[in-house]
């Protein structure tokens, strides 16, 4: 055979069945092949195991799917190229024209855009409330047949805690599905509740290193099977190499999250006692208005702290600029600590009363706490407070 043929048909290397790699290899192949047409057809019809095309299924993605489903305590998982793709594809797959969706002003801005603007164009209506309005949630669900309730907890950036038991009970009473964007709380939290669908941005705590993007939708078998074909056709598939990196990142998920929570508590306590600080919001502090609820429904208090300086305590921008270890950055869940001042997080799509619910002022600052040494982080906050 000539070179042009040989390079396209390299020798196959078979690994013996009793000689497995400790770390699963990346199946960086779009296509998978069988020896004959009959087996190919059997696989297409679901009559045998196997793979054919990576937009439909791939072994590296399947391993990550199963891992995430187990972590969140559900049957199965669909993977997407980003967190917003997970949110959006789940909404598209679950809703049809004429459906009504409930959402909250405290939610991730692109999710609000998807429900209000994009789904609105396709004839899906919505009601937007504050996540604290448990009475209003019950009333709105009783007043109007609702396909699903989409929510988050803790909220971004001021860390309001959704009363998950009250919300899931109300949704169940009125025949609505519940969809929880569980990115902030993580896979180890909230699995005990009767949530129908979990979505996660894998860009944050799952991959953990701020170098890849991904998303996941996790649910019981019947719901995943119902959504699967829509996901395949919409095509926002995760790449196998990225799936491999997320699987690798997950090995230290528990260690990172635990350390980040411990550091966040340390930082929150320091800031709460500081004379230049007006307010600290962290669900692990007894001063948090929903401390008891957070204690009941979460295993920890998360890795995000939000803080407001007093008017005379310095400008948020100057404070962010003065920090050396906290990088000015959108996003959360990196191993490095990050800071985002309120002027960069203003929810401009909300009207005045909705902005009050969202509770993001120009003086709000979000800290995403990393895995650095807690004393070094406090020293950095201390020097920045002295500098402003
Ligand atoms: C970041 C984030 C998303 C979107 O994830 P991407 O991976 O950036 O697309 C969705 N929901 C929440 C709560 C997030 O923090």
GROMACS .gro file of C-alpha atoms and ligand atoms in nm:
model
  403
    1UNK     CA    1   0.000   0.000   0.000
    2UNK     CA    2   0.111   0.353  -0.075
    3UNK     CA    3   0.172   0.616   0.193
    4UNK     CA    4  -0.157   0.799   0.128
    5UNK     CA    5  -0.346   0.476   0.199
    6UNK     CA    6  -0.132   0.365   0.497
    7UNK     CA    7  -0.168   0.693   0.688
    8UNK     CA    8  -0.545   0.662   0.658
    9UNK     CA    9  -0.556   0.299   0.773
   10UNK     CA   10  -0.309   0.275   1.063
   11UNK     CA   11  -0.266  -0.056   1.244
   12UNK     CA   12  -0.524  -0.110   1.517
   13UNK     CA   13  -0.388  -0.148   1.872
   14UNK     CA   14  -0.610  -0.368   2.085
   15UNK     CA   15  -0.582  -0.336   2.464
   16UNK     CA   16  -0.650  -0.674   2.632
   17UNK     CA   17  -0.978  -0.685   2.828
   18UNK     CA   18  -0.786  -0.757   3.155
   19UNK     CA   19  -0.543  -0.469   3.095
   20UNK     CA   20  -0.741  -0.146   3.134
   21UNK     CA   21  -0.600   0.208   3.149
   22UNK     CA   22  -0.644   0.358   3.495
   23UNK     CA   23  -0.769   0.682   3.337
   24UNK     CA   24  -1.019   0.626   3.054
   25UNK     CA   25  -0.881   0.744   2.718
   26UNK     CA   26  -1.041   1.025   2.516
   27UNK     CA   27  -1.252   0.883   2.237
   28UNK     CA   28  -1.161   1.170   2.006
   29UNK     CA   29  -1.352   1.021   1.714
   30UNK     CA   30  -1.672   1.145   1.556
   31UNK     CA   31  -1.743   0.814   1.384
   32UNK     CA   32  -1.755   0.457   1.514
   33UNK     CA   33  -1.780   0.157   1.285
   34UNK     CA   34  -1.896  -0.207   1.293
   35UNK     CA   35  -1.767  -0.488   1.073
   36UNK     CA   36  -2.090  -0.528   0.880
   37UNK     CA   37  -2.412  -0.359   0.784
   38UNK     CA   38  -2.638  -0.587   0.989
   39UNK     CA   39  -2.470  -0.489   1.321
   40UNK     CA   40  -2.471  -0.121   1.219
   41UNK     CA   41  -2.844  -0.144   1.161
   42UNK     CA   42  -2.904  -0.330   1.489
   43UNK     CA   43  -2.723  -0.054   1.679
   44UNK     CA   44  -2.924   0.216   1.499
   45UNK     CA   45  -3.243   0.044   1.610
   46UNK     CA   46  -3.129   0.021   1.971
   47UNK     CA   47  -3.105  -0.359   1.956
   48UNK     CA   48  -2.738  -0.366   2.067
   49UNK     CA   49  -2.486  -0.147   2.251
   50UNK     CA   50  -2.236   0.068   2.070
   51UNK     CA   51  -2.170   0.403   1.910
   52UNK     CA   52  -2.190   0.548   1.560
   53UNK     CA   53  -2.174   0.929   1.567
   54UNK     CA   54  -2.049   1.155   1.846
   55UNK     CA   55  -2.330   1.411   1.825
   56UNK     CA   56  -2.559   1.124   1.924
   57UNK     CA   57  -2.333   0.942   2.172
   58UNK     CA   58  -1.965   0.895   2.255
   59UNK     CA   59  -1.798   0.679   2.525
   60UNK     CA   60  -1.608   0.972   2.685
   61UNK     CA   61  -1.931   1.173   2.713
   62UNK     CA   62  -2.119   0.871   2.841
   63UNK     CA   63  -1.873   0.828   3.127
   64UNK     CA   64  -1.909   1.195   3.225
   65UNK     CA   65  -2.291   1.173   3.196
   66UNK     CA   66  -2.307   0.875   3.429
   67UNK     CA   67  -2.068   1.037   3.678
   68UNK     CA   68  -2.273   1.359   3.697
   69UNK     CA   69  -2.607   1.174   3.720
   70UNK     CA   70  -2.469   0.976   4.016
   71UNK     CA   71  -2.333   1.289   4.187
   72UNK     CA   72  -2.673   1.460   4.160
   73UNK     CA   73  -2.863   1.142   4.253
   74UNK     CA   74  -3.065   1.097   3.933
   75UNK     CA   75  -3.074   0.837   3.648
   76UNK     CA   76  -2.917   1.008   3.352
   77UNK     CA   77  -2.770   1.325   3.206
   78UNK     CA   78  -2.745   1.511   2.875
   79UNK     CA   79  -2.427   1.712   2.809
   80UNK     CA   80  -2.401   2.042   2.623
   81UNK     CA   81  -2.126   2.275   2.502
   82UNK     CA   82  -2.199   2.540   2.771
   83UNK     CA   83  -2.415   2.603   3.075
   84UNK     CA   84  -2.653   2.833   2.890
   85UNK     CA   85  -2.698   2.562   2.624
   86UNK     CA   86  -2.806   2.325   2.904
   87UNK     CA   87  -3.059   2.580   3.036
   88UNK     CA   88  -3.190   2.669   2.691
   89UNK     CA   89  -3.210   2.320   2.545
   90UNK     CA   90  -3.391   2.191   2.854
   91UNK     CA   91  -3.645   2.475   2.822
   92UNK     CA   92  -3.690   2.414   2.447
   93UNK     CA   93  -3.727   2.040   2.496
   94UNK     CA   94  -3.980   2.075   2.780
   95UNK     CA   95  -4.199   2.360   2.647
   96UNK     CA   96  -4.434   2.407   2.355
   97UNK     CA   97  -4.633   2.700   2.215
   98UNK     CA   98  -4.900   2.819   2.459
   99UNK     CA   99  -4.720   2.691   2.769
  100UNK     CA  100  -4.673   2.915   3.074
  101UNK     CA  101  -4.338   2.929   3.260
  102UNK     CA  102  -4.259   3.076   3.603
  103UNK     CA  103  -3.922   3.244   3.658
  104UNK     CA  104  -3.760   3.482   3.908
  105UNK     CA  105  -3.599   3.827   3.891
  106UNK     CA  106  -3.298   3.700   4.092
  107UNK     CA  107  -3.198   3.454   3.817
  108UNK     CA  108  -2.906   3.438   3.576
  109UNK     CA  109  -2.960   3.709   3.312
  110UNK     CA  110  -2.933   3.486   3.000
  111UNK     CA  111  -3.199   3.254   3.149
  112UNK     CA  112  -3.434   3.551   3.192
  113UNK     CA  113  -3.361   3.650   2.831
  114UNK     CA  114  -3.432   3.297   2.706
  115UNK     CA  115  -3.769   3.271   2.880
  116UNK     CA  116  -3.893   3.627   2.836
  117UNK     CA  117  -3.761   3.720   2.492
  118UNK     CA  118  -3.677   3.403   2.300
  119UNK     CA  119  -3.946   3.163   2.420
  120UNK     CA  120  -4.184   3.462   2.415
  121UNK     CA  121  -4.132   3.485   2.038
  122UNK     CA  122  -4.249   3.124   2.008
  123UNK     CA  123  -4.567   3.178   2.206
  124UNK     CA  124  -4.456   3.071   2.555
  125UNK     CA  125  -4.589   3.307   2.826
  126UNK     CA  126  -4.429   3.369   3.165
  127UNK     CA  127  -4.475   3.513   3.512
  128UNK     CA  128  -4.172   3.662   3.686
  129UNK     CA  129  -4.173   3.692   4.066
  130UNK     CA  130  -3.920   3.732   4.347
  131UNK     CA  131  -3.781   3.401   4.474
  132UNK     CA  132  -3.876   3.517   4.826
  133UNK     CA  133  -4.245   3.547   4.733
  134UNK     CA  134  -4.362   3.199   4.841
  135UNK     CA  135  -4.723   3.319   4.872
  136UNK     CA  136  -4.717   3.475   4.523
  137UNK     CA  137  -4.573   3.153   4.377
  138UNK     CA  138  -4.863   2.948   4.513
  139UNK     CA  139  -5.118   3.208   4.397
  140UNK     CA  140  -4.973   3.234   4.043
  141UNK     CA  141  -4.962   2.855   4.005
  142UNK     CA  142  -5.323   2.827   4.124
  143UNK     CA  143  -5.434   3.103   3.885
  144UNK     CA  144  -5.276   2.968   3.566
  145UNK     CA  145  -5.183   2.620   3.437
  146UNK     CA  146  -4.801   2.622   3.435
  147UNK     CA  147  -4.566   2.390   3.248
  148UNK     CA  148  -4.261   2.451   3.465
  149UNK     CA  149  -4.103   2.656   3.742
  150UNK     CA  150  -3.741   2.749   3.670
  151UNK     CA  151  -3.535   2.868   3.967
  152UNK     CA  152  -3.189   2.894   4.130
  153UNK     CA  153  -3.054   2.869   4.484
  154UNK     CA  154  -2.852   3.040   4.623
  155UNK     CA  155  -2.925   3.334   4.392
  156UNK     CA  156  -2.658   3.535   4.216
  157UNK     CA  157  -2.504   3.759   4.347
  158UNK     CA  158  -2.683   3.833   4.678
  159UNK     CA  159  -2.731   3.467   4.781
  160UNK     CA  160  -3.101   3.451   4.860
  161UNK     CA  161  -3.203   3.095   4.945
  162UNK     CA  162  -3.505   2.950   4.763
  163UNK     CA  163  -3.740   2.753   4.989
  164UNK     CA  164  -3.709   2.438   4.776
  165UNK     CA  165  -3.958   2.229   4.971
  166UNK     CA  166  -4.227   2.498   4.945
  167UNK     CA  167  -4.161   2.555   4.573
  168UNK     CA  168  -4.156   2.185   4.476
  169UNK     CA  169  -4.471   2.116   4.682
  170UNK     CA  170  -4.658   2.407   4.520
  171UNK     CA  171  -4.543   2.300   4.171
  172UNK     CA  172  -4.654   1.941   4.236
  173UNK     CA  173  -4.996   2.051   4.363
  174UNK     CA  174  -5.054   2.242   4.040
  175UNK     CA  175  -4.897   1.993   3.795
  176UNK     CA  176  -4.588   2.200   3.704
  177UNK     CA  177  -4.238   2.058   3.656
  178UNK     CA  178  -3.953   2.207   3.861
  179UNK     CA  179  -3.621   2.292   3.693
  180UNK     CA  180  -3.340   2.398   3.929
  181UNK     CA  181  -3.022   2.561   3.796
  182UNK     CA  182  -2.801   2.410   4.066
  183UNK     CA  183  -2.470   2.556   3.945
  184UNK     CA  184  -2.401   2.763   4.259
  185UNK     CA  185  -2.489   2.494   4.516
  186UNK     CA  186  -2.313   2.211   4.329
  187UNK     CA  187  -2.390   1.845   4.253
  188UNK     CA  188  -2.367   1.735   4.616
  189UNK     CA  189  -2.654   1.964   4.719
  190UNK     CA  190  -3.034   1.951   4.678
  191UNK     CA  191  -3.059   1.594   4.543
  192UNK     CA  192  -3.292   1.502   4.833
  193UNK     CA  193  -3.569   1.731   4.705
  194UNK     CA  194  -3.838   1.637   4.451
  195UNK     CA  195  -3.677   1.841   4.173
  196UNK     CA  196  -3.767   1.712   3.827
  197UNK     CA  197  -3.474   1.853   3.630
  198UNK     CA  198  -3.134   1.986   3.741
  199UNK     CA  199  -2.920   2.201   3.513
  200UNK     CA  200  -2.555   2.289   3.574
  201UNK     CA  201  -2.286   2.498   3.411
  202UNK     CA  202  -1.986   2.262   3.407
  203UNK     CA  203  -1.774   2.570   3.333
  204UNK     CA  204  -1.773   2.649   3.706
  205UNK     CA  205  -1.717   2.388   3.981
  206UNK     CA  206  -1.719   2.069   3.769
  207UNK     CA  207  -1.427   2.153   3.542
  208UNK     CA  208  -1.304   2.383   3.817
  209UNK     CA  209  -1.004   2.539   3.645
  210UNK     CA  210  -1.162   2.809   3.431
  211UNK     CA  211  -1.027   2.663   3.106
  212UNK     CA  212  -1.324   2.485   2.946
  213UNK     CA  213  -1.700   2.531   2.910
  214UNK     CA  214  -1.978   2.278   2.937
  215UNK     CA  215  -2.330   2.216   3.063
  216UNK     CA  216  -2.543   1.932   3.194
  217UNK     CA  217  -2.912   1.848   3.229
  218UNK     CA  218  -2.978   1.577   3.489
  219UNK     CA  219  -3.312   1.404   3.551
  220UNK     CA  220  -3.495   1.074   3.589
  221UNK     CA  221  -3.479   0.834   3.292
  222UNK     CA  222  -3.822   0.910   3.149
  223UNK     CA  223  -3.759   1.285   3.129
  224UNK     CA  224  -3.408   1.246   2.981
  225UNK     CA  225  -3.538   1.000   2.720
  226UNK     CA  226  -3.812   1.246   2.629
  227UNK     CA  227  -3.557   1.530   2.581
  228UNK     CA  228  -3.276   1.329   2.417
  229UNK     CA  229  -3.386   1.349   2.052
  230UNK     CA  230  -3.435   1.727   2.073
  231UNK     CA  231  -3.085   1.768   2.218
  232UNK     CA  232  -2.931   1.554   1.943
  233UNK     CA  233  -3.102   1.756   1.672
  234UNK     CA  234  -3.026   2.096   1.833
  235UNK     CA  235  -2.659   1.995   1.820
  236UNK     CA  236  -2.492   2.191   2.103
  237UNK     CA  237  -2.291   1.877   2.188
  238UNK     CA  238  -1.992   1.873   2.421
  239UNK     CA  239  -1.661   1.785   2.255
  240UNK     CA  240  -1.496   1.461   2.381
  241UNK     CA  241  -1.169   1.637   2.465
  242UNK     CA  242  -1.358   1.890   2.681
  243UNK     CA  243  -1.556   1.607   2.842
  244UNK     CA  244  -1.224   1.440   2.931
  245UNK     CA  245  -1.095   1.761   3.093
  246UNK     CA  246  -1.418   1.802   3.293
  247UNK     CA  247  -1.396   1.438   3.406
  248UNK     CA  248  -1.038   1.510   3.518
  249UNK     CA  249  -1.145   1.828   3.696
  250UNK     CA  250  -1.414   1.636   3.884
  251UNK     CA  251  -1.152   1.424   4.062
  252UNK     CA  252  -1.081   1.722   4.288
  253UNK     CA  253  -1.440   1.857   4.293
  254UNK     CA  254  -1.508   1.765   4.657
  255UNK     CA  255  -1.166   1.887   4.777
  256UNK     CA  256  -1.196   2.216   4.592
  257UNK     CA  257  -1.554   2.286   4.694
  258UNK     CA  258  -1.483   2.204   5.059
  259UNK     CA  259  -1.177   2.429   5.067
  260UNK     CA  260  -1.360   2.708   4.886
  261UNK     CA  261  -1.646   2.691   5.138
  262UNK     CA  262  -1.406   2.700   5.433
  263UNK     CA  263  -1.223   2.997   5.278
  264UNK     CA  264  -1.555   3.172   5.202
  265UNK     CA  265  -1.662   3.137   5.566
  266UNK     CA  266  -1.325   3.278   5.680
  267UNK     CA  267  -1.354   3.573   5.440
  268UNK     CA  268  -1.720   3.637   5.532
  269UNK     CA  269  -1.639   3.644   5.908
  270UNK     CA  270  -1.349   3.882   5.852
  271UNK     CA  271  -1.555   4.121   5.638
  272UNK     CA  272  -1.855   4.112   5.872
  273UNK     CA  273  -1.641   4.241   6.157
  274UNK     CA  274  -1.474   4.519   5.956
  275UNK     CA  275  -1.565   4.886   6.027
  276UNK     CA  276  -1.567   4.984   5.654
  277UNK     CA  277  -1.820   4.713   5.568
  278UNK     CA  278  -2.196   4.787   5.566
  279UNK     CA  279  -2.329   4.439   5.490
  280UNK     CA  280  -2.205   4.086   5.417
  281UNK     CA  281  -2.429   3.826   5.260
  282UNK     CA  282  -2.318   3.466   5.313
  283UNK     CA  283  -2.564   3.185   5.394
  284UNK     CA  284  -2.318   3.042   5.649
  285UNK     CA  285  -2.336   3.354   5.870
  286UNK     CA  286  -2.606   3.359   6.138
  287UNK     CA  287  -2.677   3.719   6.025
  288UNK     CA  288  -2.804   3.588   5.687
  289UNK     CA  289  -3.187   3.635   5.689
  290UNK     CA  290  -3.233   3.274   5.574
  291UNK     CA  291  -2.956   3.115   5.779
  292UNK     CA  292  -3.192   2.850   5.925
  293UNK     CA  293  -3.330   2.757   5.583
  294UNK     CA  294  -2.977   2.730   5.439
  295UNK     CA  295  -2.874   2.507   5.732
  296UNK     CA  296  -3.175   2.281   5.671
  297UNK     CA  297  -3.143   2.239   5.298
  298UNK     CA  298  -2.771   2.263   5.216
  299UNK     CA  299  -2.468   2.063   5.330
  300UNK     CA  300  -2.252   2.378   5.326
  301UNK     CA  301  -2.298   2.747   5.256
  302UNK     CA  302  -2.126   2.773   4.918
  303UNK     CA  303  -1.820   2.956   4.789
  304UNK     CA  304  -1.964   3.299   4.703
  305UNK     CA  305  -1.969   3.594   4.944
  306UNK     CA  306  -2.132   3.923   4.860
  307UNK     CA  307  -2.034   4.240   5.041
  308UNK     CA  308  -2.126   4.609   5.047
  309UNK     CA  309  -1.885   4.873   5.172
  310UNK     CA  310  -2.015   5.175   5.365
  311UNK     CA  311  -2.039   5.500   5.161
  312UNK     CA  312  -1.740   5.634   5.354
  313UNK     CA  313  -1.573   5.291   5.339
  314UNK     CA  314  -1.449   5.344   4.984
  315UNK     CA  315  -1.570   5.301   4.627
  316UNK     CA  316  -1.633   4.943   4.506
  317UNK     CA  317  -1.429   5.000   4.190
  318UNK     CA  318  -1.131   5.133   4.387
  319UNK     CA  319  -1.157   4.836   4.624
  320UNK     CA  320  -1.169   4.586   4.334
  321UNK     CA  321  -0.873   4.762   4.169
  322UNK     CA  322  -0.672   4.749   4.493
  323UNK     CA  323  -0.717   4.374   4.541
  324UNK     CA  324  -0.415   4.172   4.426
  325UNK     CA  325  -0.524   3.809   4.470
  326UNK     CA  326  -0.890   3.858   4.369
  327UNK     CA  327  -0.898   3.905   3.991
  328UNK     CA  328  -1.169   4.131   3.841
  329UNK     CA  329  -1.370   3.880   3.646
  330UNK     CA  330  -1.720   3.769   3.557
  331UNK     CA  331  -1.797   3.406   3.638
  332UNK     CA  332  -1.733   3.200   3.950
  333UNK     CA  333  -1.592   2.863   4.056
  334UNK     CA  334  -1.226   2.905   3.961
  335UNK     CA  335  -0.943   2.791   4.188
  336UNK     CA  336  -0.833   3.158   4.188
  337UNK     CA  337  -1.037   3.411   4.387
  338UNK     CA  338  -1.241   3.654   4.176
  339UNK     CA  339  -1.419   3.985   4.240
  340UNK     CA  340  -1.702   4.144   4.042
  341UNK     CA  341  -1.827   4.494   4.136
  342UNK     CA  342  -2.202   4.572   4.118
  343UNK     CA  343  -2.167   4.822   3.835
  344UNK     CA  344  -2.073   4.526   3.610
  345UNK     CA  345  -2.364   4.307   3.732
  346UNK     CA  346  -2.660   4.553   3.708
  347UNK     CA  347  -2.967   4.368   3.570
  348UNK     CA  348  -3.055   4.629   3.304
  349UNK     CA  349  -3.338   4.421   3.157
  350UNK     CA  350  -3.540   4.456   3.481
  351UNK     CA  351  -3.776   4.744   3.569
  352UNK     CA  352  -3.736   4.935   3.896
  353UNK     CA  353  -3.943   4.708   4.121
  354UNK     CA  354  -3.787   4.395   3.970
  355UNK     CA  355  -3.442   4.547   4.030
  356UNK     CA  356  -3.536   4.578   4.398
  357UNK     CA  357  -3.598   4.202   4.408
  358UNK     CA  358  -3.266   4.134   4.234
  359UNK     CA  359  -3.107   4.359   4.502
  360UNK     CA  360  -2.789   4.434   4.307
  361UNK     CA  361  -2.673   4.789   4.377
  362UNK     CA  362  -2.364   4.970   4.253
  363UNK     CA  363  -2.219   4.903   4.597
  364UNK     CA  364  -2.267   4.524   4.583
  365UNK     CA  365  -1.951   4.324   4.527
  366UNK     CA  366  -1.941   3.953   4.458
  367UNK     CA  367  -1.643   3.754   4.576
  368UNK     CA  368  -1.591   3.408   4.428
  369UNK     CA  369  -1.354   3.252   4.678
  370UNK     CA  370  -1.075   3.026   4.550
  371UNK     CA  371  -0.853   2.760   4.706
  372UNK     CA  372  -0.566   2.990   4.808
  373UNK     CA  373  -0.455   3.016   5.172
  374UNK     CA  374  -0.735   3.174   5.378
  375UNK     CA  375  -0.498   3.407   5.569
  376UNK     CA  376  -0.346   3.535   5.244
  377UNK     CA  377  -0.697   3.613   5.112
  378UNK     CA  378  -0.788   3.801   5.431
  379UNK     CA  379  -0.457   3.992   5.418
  380UNK     CA  380  -0.535   4.095   5.059
  381UNK     CA  381  -0.885   4.216   5.158
  382UNK     CA  382  -0.734   4.401   5.455
  383UNK     CA  383  -0.472   4.584   5.245
  384UNK     CA  384  -0.734   4.677   4.980
  385UNK     CA  385  -0.971   4.815   5.249
  386UNK     CA  386  -0.682   5.021   5.393
  387UNK     CA  387  -0.596   5.151   5.045
  388UNK     CA  388  -0.943   5.292   4.962
  389LIG     C1  389  -2.241   3.054   3.455
  389LIG     C2  390  -2.380   3.017   3.477
  389LIG     C3  391  -2.460   2.968   3.373
  389LIG     C4  392  -2.412   2.962   3.230
  389LIG     O1  393  -2.304   2.880   3.210
  389LIG     P1  394  -2.199   2.897   3.090
  389LIG     O2  395  -2.118   2.774   3.104
  389LIG     O3  396  -2.125   3.025   3.113
  389LIG     O4  397  -2.277   2.902   2.963
  389LIG     C5  398  -2.590   2.932   3.402
  389LIG     N1  399  -2.640   2.943   3.527
  389LIG     C6  400  -2.568   2.988   3.629
  389LIG     C7  401  -2.628   2.996   3.766
  389LIG     C8  402  -2.435   3.026   3.610
  389LIG     O5  403  -2.362   3.074   3.712
   0.00000   0.00000   0.00000
